Amino acid sequence: MRLMVNGTPHEVDASPGDRLLDVIRGPLGLTGTKEACGVGECGACTVLVDGRAVVSCLTLAVRVSGEVTTVEGVAEAAPGLCRAFAEEGGFQCGFCTPGQVVAAYGGADPSGNICRCTGYAGILRARESACS
Ligand code: FES
Ligand code: FES
């Protein structure tokens, strides 16, 4: 299948049941996107498809026809957003952070991304300072 990711076209071998998350982390080697719950509840695996936040653990790769943006693409397009998470203490273990950063970049509601560590204050400050 063909997949446009972070502005680059890719040809990847994907089975009908492969999740977008598997293709991103596997053949494409973009391991910034994380899997936590694997059932669409936590937002750790969030990527953008045509600018809209989606959970890649519940998205079949073969169904994706739009442009995918991962945290690597966001880091390149909006380095200030990633810096804001660091400066505002918007992470601790960091496992949820790629999804938080992508969701913030896409303007998604922060309540879609669960964090076990931070208490959310730093995350919300980072979003506020970088996205407003
Ligand atoms: S890993 Fe996809 S929503 Fe939690
Ligand atoms: S920083 Fe650890 S889960 Fe969010």
Coordinates of N, CA, C and O and ligand atoms in Angstrom, one line a residue:
M1 N 0.8 -1.2 0.0 CA 0.0 0.0 0.0 C 0.9 1.2 0.0 O 2.0 1.2 0.4
R2 N 0.3 2.4 -0.4 CA 1.0 3.6 -0.4 C 0.5 4.4 0.8 O -0.7 4.5 1.2
L3 N 1.4 5.1 1.5 CA 1.1 5.9 2.6 C 2.0 7.1 2.6 O 3.2 7.0 2.5
M4 N 1.3 8.3 2.8 CA 2.1 9.5 2.9 C 2.3 9.8 4.4 O 1.3 10.0 5.1
V5 N 3.5 9.9 4.8 CA 3.8 10.1 6.3 C 4.8 11.2 6.4 O 5.9 11.2 5.8
N6 N 4.4 12.2 7.2 CA 5.3 13.4 7.4 C 5.8 14.0 6.1 O 7.0 14.3 6.0
G7 N 5.0 14.0 5.1 CA 5.3 14.6 3.9 C 6.1 13.7 2.9 O 6.5 14.2 1.8
T8 N 6.3 12.5 3.3 CA 7.1 11.6 2.4 C 6.2 10.4 2.0 O 5.6 9.8 2.9
P9 N 6.2 10.1 0.7 CA 5.4 8.9 0.3 C 6.2 7.6 0.5 O 7.4 7.6 0.4
H10 N 5.4 6.6 1.0 CA 6.0 5.3 1.3 C 5.2 4.2 0.6 O 4.0 4.3 0.5
E11 N 5.9 3.2 0.2 CA 5.3 1.9 -0.3 C 5.6 0.9 0.8 O 6.7 0.6 1.1
V12 N 4.5 0.4 1.4 CA 4.8 -0.6 2.5 C 3.9 -1.9 2.3 O 2.8 -1.8 1.7
D13 N 4.5 -3.0 2.7 CA 3.7 -4.3 2.7 C 2.8 -4.3 3.9 O 3.3 -4.2 5.0
A14 N 1.5 -4.3 3.7 CA 0.6 -4.3 4.9 C -0.5 -5.4 4.6 O -1.0 -5.5 3.5
S15 N -0.8 -6.1 5.7 CA -1.9 -7.1 5.6 C -3.2 -6.3 5.9 O -3.1 -5.3 6.6
P16 N -4.3 -6.8 5.5 CA -5.6 -6.1 5.7 C -5.8 -5.8 7.2 O -6.5 -4.9 7.5
G17 N -5.3 -6.7 8.1 CA -5.6 -6.5 9.5 C -4.5 -5.6 10.2 O -4.6 -5.4 11.4
D18 N -3.5 -5.2 9.5 CA -2.5 -4.4 10.2 C -3.0 -3.0 10.6 O -3.6 -2.3 9.8
R19 N -2.7 -2.7 11.8 CA -3.1 -1.4 12.4 C -2.1 -0.3 11.9 O -0.9 -0.6 11.6
L20 N -2.6 0.9 11.8 CA -1.7 2.0 11.4 C -0.5 2.1 12.3 O 0.6 2.3 11.9
L21 N -0.8 1.8 13.6 CA 0.3 1.9 14.6 C 1.4 0.9 14.2 O 2.6 1.2 14.4
D22 N 1.1 -0.3 13.8 CA 2.1 -1.4 13.5 C 2.9 -0.9 12.3 O 4.1 -1.2 12.2
V23 N 2.2 -0.4 11.3 CA 3.0 0.0 10.1 C 3.9 1.2 10.4 O 5.0 1.2 9.9
I24 N 3.4 2.1 11.2 CA 4.3 3.3 11.5 C 5.5 2.8 12.3 O 6.6 3.2 12.0
R25 N 5.3 2.0 13.3 CA 6.4 1.6 14.2 C 7.3 0.5 13.6 O 8.4 0.4 13.9
G26 N 6.6 -0.3 12.7 CA 7.3 -1.4 12.1 C 8.1 -1.0 10.8 O 9.2 -0.5 10.9
P27 N 7.5 -1.3 9.7 CA 8.2 -1.0 8.4 C 8.7 0.4 8.3 O 9.7 0.7 7.7
L28 N 8.0 1.4 8.8 CA 8.4 2.8 8.7 C 9.4 3.2 9.8 O 10.1 4.2 9.6
G29 N 9.5 2.4 10.8 CA 10.5 2.7 11.9 C 10.3 4.0 12.6 O 11.3 4.5 13.2
L30 N 9.1 4.5 12.7 CA 8.9 5.7 13.4 C 8.4 5.3 14.8 O 7.2 5.3 15.1
T31 N 9.3 5.1 15.7 CA 8.9 4.5 17.0 C 8.5 5.6 18.0 O 8.3 5.2 19.2
G32 N 8.5 6.8 17.6 CA 8.0 7.9 18.5 C 6.5 7.6 18.9 O 6.1 7.9 20.1
T33 N 5.7 7.1 18.0 CA 4.3 6.8 18.4 C 4.3 5.5 19.3 O 4.9 4.5 19.0
K34 N 3.6 5.7 20.4 CA 3.6 4.6 21.4 C 2.3 3.8 21.5 O 1.3 4.4 21.2
E35 N 2.4 2.6 21.9 CA 1.2 1.8 22.2 C 1.2 1.6 23.8 O 2.1 1.2 24.4
A36 N 0.0 2.0 24.3 CA -0.2 1.8 25.8 C -1.3 0.8 25.9 O -1.2 -0.4 26.1
C37 N -2.6 1.4 25.9 CA -3.7 0.5 26.1 C -4.0 -0.5 25.0 O -4.5 -1.6 25.2
G38 N -3.8 0.0 23.8 CA -4.1 -0.8 22.6 C -5.6 -1.0 22.3 O -5.9 -1.7 21.3
V39 N -6.4 -0.3 23.0 CA -7.9 -0.4 22.7 C -8.6 0.9 22.5 O -9.8 1.0 22.7
G40 N -7.8 1.9 22.2 CA -8.4 3.2 21.9 C -8.8 4.1 23.0 O -9.6 5.0 22.9
E41 N -8.3 3.8 24.2 CA -8.8 4.5 25.4 C -7.8 5.6 25.8 O -8.2 6.6 26.5
C42 N -6.5 5.5 25.6 CA -5.6 6.4 26.3 C -5.0 7.5 25.4 O -4.5 8.5 26.0
G43 N -5.0 7.3 24.1 CA -4.4 8.4 23.3 C -2.9 8.4 23.1 O -2.4 9.2 22.4
A44 N -2.2 7.4 23.7 CA -0.8 7.4 23.5 C -0.3 7.2 22.1 O 0.7 7.7 21.7
C45 N -1.1 6.6 21.3 CA -0.8 6.2 19.9 C -1.3 7.3 18.9 O -1.4 7.0 17.7
T46 N -1.7 8.4 19.4 CA -2.4 9.4 18.5 C -1.5 9.9 17.4 O -0.3 10.2 17.6
V47 N -2.0 9.9 16.2 CA -1.4 10.5 15.0 C -2.4 11.4 14.4 O -3.6 11.3 14.7
L48 N -2.0 12.2 13.4 CA -3.0 13.0 12.7 C -3.2 12.3 11.3 O -2.2 11.9 10.7
V49 N -4.4 12.3 10.8 CA -4.7 11.9 9.4 C -5.4 13.1 8.8 O -6.5 13.4 9.2
D50 N -4.8 13.7 7.8 CA -5.3 14.9 7.2 C -5.6 16.0 8.3 O -6.6 16.6 8.3
G51 N -4.7 16.0 9.3 CA -4.9 17.0 10.4 C -5.8 16.7 11.5 O -5.9 17.4 12.5
R52 N -6.5 15.5 11.4 CA -7.4 15.1 12.4 C -6.8 14.0 13.3 O -6.2 13.1 12.8
A53 N -6.9 14.2 14.6 CA -6.3 13.3 15.6 C -7.1 11.9 15.5 O -8.3 11.9 15.6
V54 N -6.3 10.8 15.3 CA -6.9 9.5 15.4 C -6.0 8.6 16.2 O -4.8 8.8 16.4
V55 N -6.6 7.6 16.8 CA -5.9 6.6 17.6 C -5.4 5.5 16.6 O -6.2 4.8 16.0
S56 N -4.1 5.4 16.4 CA -3.6 4.5 15.4 C -3.7 3.1 15.8 O -3.6 2.2 14.9
C57 N -4.0 2.8 17.1 CA -4.2 1.4 17.5 C -5.5 0.8 17.1 O -5.7 -0.4 17.1
L58 N -6.4 1.7 16.7 CA -7.8 1.3 16.2 C -8.0 1.6 14.8 O -9.1 1.5 14.3
T59 N -7.0 2.0 14.1 CA -7.1 2.4 12.7 C -6.4 1.4 11.8 O -5.2 1.1 11.9
L60 N -7.2 0.8 10.9 CA -6.6 -0.2 9.9 C -5.7 0.6 8.9 O -6.2 1.6 8.3
A61 N -4.5 0.2 8.7 CA -3.6 1.0 7.8 C -4.2 1.0 6.4 O -4.1 2.1 5.8
V62 N -4.8 -0.1 5.9 CA -5.3 -0.1 4.6 C -6.5 0.9 4.3 O -6.8 1.2 3.2
R63 N -7.1 1.3 5.4 CA -8.2 2.3 5.3 C -7.7 3.7 5.2 O -8.5 4.6 5.1
V64 N -6.4 4.0 5.4 CA -5.9 5.3 5.5 C -5.5 5.8 4.1 O -4.7 5.2 3.5
S65 N -6.2 6.9 3.7 CA -5.9 7.4 2.4 C -5.3 8.8 2.5 O -4.7 9.3 1.5
G66 N -5.4 9.4 3.6 CA -4.9 10.8 3.8 C -3.5 10.8 4.3 O -2.8 9.8 4.4
E67 N -3.0 12.0 4.5 CA -1.6 12.2 5.0 C -1.5 12.0 6.5 O -2.3 12.6 7.2
V68 N -0.6 11.2 6.9 CA -0.3 10.9 8.3 C 0.8 11.8 8.8 O 1.8 11.9 8.2
T69 N 0.5 12.3 10.0 CA 1.6 13.1 10.7 C 1.8 12.4 12.0 O 0.9 12.3 12.8
T70 N 3.1 12.0 12.3 CA 3.4 11.4 13.5 C 4.1 12.5 14.4 O 4.4 13.6 14.0
V71 N 4.5 12.0 15.6 CA 5.2 13.0 16.5 C 6.6 13.4 15.9 O 7.0 14.6 16.1
E72 N 7.2 12.6 15.0 CA 8.4 13.0 14.4 C 8.2 14.2 13.4 O 9.0 15.1 13.3
G73 N 7.0 14.1 12.7 CA 6.6 15.2 11.8 C 6.3 16.5 12.6 O 6.7 17.6 12.2
V74 N 5.6 16.3 13.7 CA 5.3 17.5 14.6 C 6.6 18.1 15.1 O 6.7 19.3 15.1
A75 N 7.5 17.3 15.5 CA 8.8 17.8 16.1 C 9.5 18.6 15.1 O 10.1 19.6 15.4
E76 N 9.4 18.2 13.8 CA 10.0 19.0 12.8 C 9.3 20.3 12.5 O 9.8 21.4 12.3
A77 N 7.9 20.2 12.4 CA 7.1 21.3 12.0 C 6.9 22.3 13.2 O 6.8 23.5 12.9
A78 N 7.0 21.9 14.4 CA 6.7 22.7 15.5 C 7.6 22.4 16.7 O 7.1 22.0 17.8
P79 N 8.9 22.7 16.5 CA 9.8 22.4 17.6 C 9.5 23.1 18.9 O 9.8 22.6 20.0
G80 N 8.9 24.3 18.8 CA 8.5 25.0 20.0 C 7.5 24.3 20.9 O 7.5 24.5 22.1
L81 N 6.7 23.5 20.3 CA 5.7 22.7 21.0 C 6.3 21.7 21.9 O 6.0 21.5 23.1
C82 N 7.3 21.0 21.3 CA 8.0 20.0 22.1 C 8.8 20.6 23.2 O 8.9 20.1 24.3
R83 N 9.4 21.8 22.9 CA 10.2 22.5 23.9 C 9.3 22.9 25.0 O 9.7 22.9 26.2
A84 N 8.1 23.4 24.7 CA 7.1 23.8 25.8 C 6.8 22.7 26.7 O 6.7 22.9 27.9
F85 N 6.7 21.4 26.2 CA 6.5 20.3 27.1 C 7.6 20.1 28.1 O 7.5 19.8 29.3
A86 N 8.9 20.3 27.6 CA 10.0 20.2 28.4 C 10.1 21.3 29.4 O 10.3 21.1 30.6
E87 N 9.9 22.5 29.0 CA 10.0 23.7 29.8 C 8.9 23.8 30.9 O 9.2 24.2 32.0
E88 N 7.7 23.3 30.6 CA 6.6 23.4 31.5 C 6.5 22.2 32.4 O 5.5 22.0 33.1
G89 N 7.4 21.2 32.2 CA 7.2 20.0 33.0 C 6.0 19.2 32.6 O 5.3 18.6 33.4
G90 N 5.8 19.1 31.3 CA 4.6 18.5 30.8 C 4.8 17.0 30.6 O 4.0 16.3 29.8
F91 N 5.8 16.4 31.2 CA 5.9 14.9 31.2 C 6.8 14.5 32.3 O 7.5 15.2 32.9
Q92 N 6.6 13.2 32.7 CA 7.4 12.5 33.7 C 8.0 11.3 33.0 O 9.1 11.3 32.5
C93 N 7.3 10.2 33.0 CA 7.8 9.0 32.3 C 8.0 9.2 30.8 O 8.8 8.6 30.1
G94 N 7.1 10.1 30.3 CA 7.2 10.4 28.8 C 6.4 9.5 27.9 O 6.4 9.7 26.7
F95 N 5.8 8.4 28.5 CA 5.2 7.5 27.5 C 3.9 8.1 26.8 O 3.7 7.8 25.7
C96 N 3.2 8.9 27.5 CA 2.0 9.5 26.9 C 2.4 10.7 26.0 O 1.6 11.2 25.3
T97 N 3.6 11.2 26.2 CA 4.0 12.5 25.6 C 3.9 12.6 24.1 O 3.3 13.6 23.6
P98 N 4.3 11.6 23.3 CA 4.1 11.8 21.9 C 2.7 12.0 21.5 O 2.3 12.9 20.7
G99 N 1.8 11.2 22.1 CA 0.3 11.4 21.8 C -0.2 12.8 22.3 O -1.0 13.4 21.6
Q100 N 0.3 13.2 23.4 CA -0.1 14.6 23.9 C 0.4 15.6 22.9 O -0.4 16.6 22.6
V101 N 1.6 15.5 22.5 CA 2.2 16.5 21.6 C 1.4 16.6 20.2 O 1.1 17.6 19.7
V102 N 1.1 15.4 19.7 CA 0.4 15.3 18.4 C -1.0 15.9 18.6 O -1.5 16.6 17.7
A103 N -1.6 15.5 19.7 CA -3.0 16.0 19.9 C -3.0 17.5 20.0 O -3.9 18.2 19.5
A104 N -2.0 18.0 20.7 CA -2.0 19.5 20.9 C -1.7 20.1 19.6 O -2.4 21.1 19.2
Y105 N -0.9 19.6 18.8 CA -0.6 20.1 17.4 C -1.8 20.1 16.6 O -2.1 21.1 15.8
G106 N -2.6 19.1 16.7 CA -3.9 18.9 15.9 C -5.0 19.7 16.5 O -6.1 19.6 15.9
G107 N -4.8 20.3 17.7 CA -5.9 21.1 18.3 C -7.0 20.2 18.9 O -8.1 20.6 19.1
A108 N -6.6 18.9 19.2 CA -7.6 18.0 19.7 C -7.8 18.3 21.2 O -6.9 18.8 21.9
D109 N -9.0 17.9 21.7 CA -9.3 18.1 23.1 C -8.3 17.3 24.0 O -8.2 16.1 23.8
P110 N -7.7 18.0 25.0 CA -6.7 17.3 25.8 C -7.3 16.1 26.6 O -6.5 15.2 27.0
S111 N -8.6 16.1 26.8 CA -9.2 15.0 27.6 C -9.1 13.7 26.9 O -9.3 12.6 27.5
G112 N -8.7 13.7 25.6 CA -8.6 12.4 24.9 C -7.3 11.7 25.2 O -7.0 10.6 24.7
N113 N -6.4 12.3 25.9 CA -5.0 11.7 26.2 C -4.8 11.6 27.7 O -4.8 12.5 28.4
I114 N -4.7 10.3 28.1 CA -4.5 10.0 29.5 C -3.0 10.0 29.9 O -2.2 9.5 29.2
C115 N -2.8 10.6 31.1 CA -1.4 10.6 31.6 C -1.5 10.0 33.0 O -2.3 10.4 33.8
R116 N -0.6 9.1 33.3 CA -0.6 8.5 34.7 C 0.3 9.3 35.6 O 0.3 9.0 36.8
C117 N 1.1 10.1 35.1 CA 2.2 10.7 36.0 C 2.1 12.1 36.4 O 2.4 12.5 37.5
T118 N 1.7 13.0 35.5 CA 2.0 14.4 35.7 C 0.9 15.2 36.5 O 1.2 16.3 36.9
G119 N -0.3 14.7 36.5 CA -1.4 15.5 37.1 C -1.9 16.5 36.1 O -2.7 17.3 36.5
Y120 N -1.4 16.5 34.9 CA -1.9 17.3 33.8 C -1.6 18.8 33.8 O -1.7 19.5 32.8
A121 N -1.2 19.4 34.9 CA -1.0 20.8 35.0 C 0.1 21.3 34.0 O -0.1 22.2 33.2
G122 N 1.2 20.5 34.0 CA 2.3 20.9 33.1 C 1.9 20.7 31.6 O 2.3 21.5 30.7
I123 N 1.2 19.7 31.4 CA 0.7 19.4 30.0 C -0.2 20.5 29.5 O 0.0 21.1 28.4
L124 N -1.1 21.0 30.4 CA -2.0 22.0 30.0 C -1.2 23.4 29.8 O -1.5 24.1 28.9
R125 N -0.3 23.6 30.7 CA 0.6 24.8 30.5 C 1.3 24.8 29.2 O 1.4 25.8 28.5
A126 N 1.9 23.6 28.9 CA 2.7 23.5 27.6 C 1.8 23.8 26.4 O 2.1 24.5 25.5
R127 N 0.6 23.2 26.5 CA -0.4 23.5 25.4 C -0.7 24.9 25.3 O -0.8 25.5 24.2
E128 N -1.0 25.5 26.4 CA -1.4 26.9 26.5 C -0.3 27.8 25.9 O -0.5 28.7 25.1
S129 N 1.0 27.5 26.4 CA 2.1 28.4 26.0 C 2.5 28.3 24.5 O 2.8 29.2 23.9
A130 N 2.3 27.0 24.0 CA 2.8 26.8 22.6 C 1.7 26.9 21.6 O 2.0 27.2 20.4
C131 N 0.5 26.8 22.0 CA -0.6 26.7 21.0 C -1.6 27.9 21.0 O -2.5 27.9 20.2
S132 N -1.4 28.8 22.0 CA -2.3 29.9 22.0 C -1.7 31.1 21.3 O -0.6 31.2 20.9
Ligands
FES1 S1 -2.7 2.8 22.6 FE1 -4.1 3.6 21.2 S2 -5.5 4.6 22.5 FE2 -4.2 3.7 23.9
FES2 S1 4.2 11.3 31.6 FE1 4.0 9.3 32.2 S2 2.1 8.7 31.4 FE2 2.2 10.8 31.0

